[in-house]
Amino acid sequence: MSVHVLAMPPMPGMGDPHAAMSGPMWMPTAPPTVENVLAWHPQPIPVLPVLAMVLLFGYAAGLVVLHRRGVAWPVGRTLMWGAGVASILFVTGTGMDGYGMELFSIHMIQHMALNMLCPVFLVLGAPVTLLLRALPSGHGGKGAVRRGVLRVLHSVPASVLTHPVVTFALFVMSLYGLYFTPAFDYLMGTWWGHNLMLIHFLLIGFLYFWGIMGVDPSPRQTGRGLRSISGEVLPVLELAATTPFHAFFGVVVMMSTNLLVHFYATPMPGWNIAPLADQGVGGGIAWGFTEFPTLLVLGVLVAKWQRSDARKTAAADRRAARVGDVDLDDYNRYLDSLAARDRGRP
């Protein structure tokens, strides 16, 4: 695979939008075949792959602490966290990251994966629960870090940030506020801007799905004034509310007769890929990518409700066995009173 590396500041007057890229950024010159796009090829400064490895080893460190204490941890959560890390590496540590700088369609795969798929896997890993269990508890300096984490979860800023209205707005603005404004061209024009945008996708997606799925303790359960919004209906409404916005965005991008962003206006010589046609493919990806993450999250919510109902039923059975069925006894007494009243009538 032939490549070139942009390591010099842009020269004044250069018309190619890619020439505005500054910093060590790998850019492909070979055509985008499946082999080239999926080949392992991290950037010279692999920001996202390094972040992924930090997440992996940090999680592993928490597992080691629990193992030494003899505390069990669900294997499924570990596998989900591993899948989240692997998916981050897949879209940022391969040729996809470089080709995402040349093709809008490849960039949209990165966006959708980092914003909607990777965060779902990471949330299912329950990292906050693992952190709270791994950190030492107690009074004094020993439990200071754990108490600090709990204070953050209980804080007013955290409650505001995780409020459904706020997370919904942030999630939707990741599409409309980026591609329908000059923000995208500005960020893609610098090495740091490109990486900041990818991290933004990941963080906003994690915040959004973290609140919806409720796997971890969050301000929605523990924060001030937000205890009542973590029921069973609201997560489904939140999930359903974003679907039309994603669909509309995808349709607009597919049907547009003009380029929405100018960064991809100059096609790579010899690739025979028209920027407008590639933008249409990117719109189709944005439109169709939402189905799998949405179904996955809905499956998680249904399983969560079933477990909750099973726990409530078991608790009611235990209470009935211990003190009797209070509701049934009250109802029987009510029927007896009606019968006695009927017998007293002439």
PDB file of C-alpha atoms in Angstrom, residues 1-5 25-29 35-46 49 89-99:
ATOM      1  CA  MET A   1       0.000   0.000   0.000  1.00  0.00           C
ATOM      2  CA  SER A   2       1.521   3.266  -1.079  1.00  0.00           C
ATOM      3  CA  VAL A   3       1.117   6.160   1.297  1.00  0.00           C
ATOM      4  CA  HIS A   4       2.200   9.668   1.912  1.00  0.00           C
ATOM      5  CA  VAL A   5       2.487  11.427   5.244  1.00  0.00           C
ATOM      6  CA  MET A  25      -1.352  12.382   9.361  1.00  0.00           C
ATOM      7  CA  TRP A  26      -1.169   9.328   7.114  1.00  0.00           C
ATOM      8  CA  MET A  27      -3.058   9.708   3.841  1.00  0.00           C
ATOM      9  CA  PRO A  28      -3.479   6.804   1.390  1.00  0.00           C
ATOM     10  CA  THR A  29      -2.742   7.048  -2.314  1.00  0.00           C
ATOM     11  CA  GLU A  35      -7.753  -5.233   1.634  1.00  0.00           C
ATOM     12  CA  ASN A  36      -6.332  -1.720   1.812  1.00  0.00           C
ATOM     13  CA  VAL A  37      -9.143  -0.274   3.917  1.00  0.00           C
ATOM     14  CA  LEU A  38      -9.146  -3.106   6.466  1.00  0.00           C
ATOM     15  CA  ALA A  39      -5.370  -3.541   6.719  1.00  0.00           C
ATOM     16  CA  TRP A  40      -3.802  -2.730  10.083  1.00  0.00           C
ATOM     17  CA  HIS A  41      -2.368   0.750   9.645  1.00  0.00           C
ATOM     18  CA  PRO A  42      -2.521   3.095  12.649  1.00  0.00           C
ATOM     19  CA  GLN A  43      -1.649   6.743  12.223  1.00  0.00           C
ATOM     20  CA  PRO A  44       1.905   7.944  13.044  1.00  0.00           C
ATOM     21  CA  ILE A  45       0.419   9.331  16.263  1.00  0.00           C
ATOM     22  CA  PRO A  46      -2.329   6.769  17.001  1.00  0.00           C
ATOM     23  CA  PRO A  49      -5.855   3.260  19.229  1.00  0.00           C
ATOM     24  CA  LEU A  89      -9.447  -0.279  16.912  1.00  0.00           C
ATOM     25  CA  PHE A  90     -11.253  -1.537  13.802  1.00  0.00           C
ATOM     26  CA  VAL A  91     -12.275   1.944  12.641  1.00  0.00           C
ATOM     27  CA  THR A  92      -9.239   3.916  13.856  1.00  0.00           C
ATOM     28  CA  GLY A  93      -6.275   1.531  13.779  1.00  0.00           C
ATOM     29  CA  THR A  94      -6.758   0.244  10.248  1.00  0.00           C
ATOM     30  CA  GLY A  95      -6.577   1.855   6.836  1.00  0.00           C
ATOM     31  CA  MET A  96     -10.118   3.071   7.453  1.00  0.00           C
ATOM     32  CA  ASP A  97      -8.811   6.089   9.349  1.00  0.00           C
ATOM     33  CA  GLY A  98      -6.649   7.213   6.434  1.00  0.00           C
ATOM     34  CA  TYR A  99      -9.280   6.502   3.805  1.00  0.00           C
TER      35      TYR A  99
END
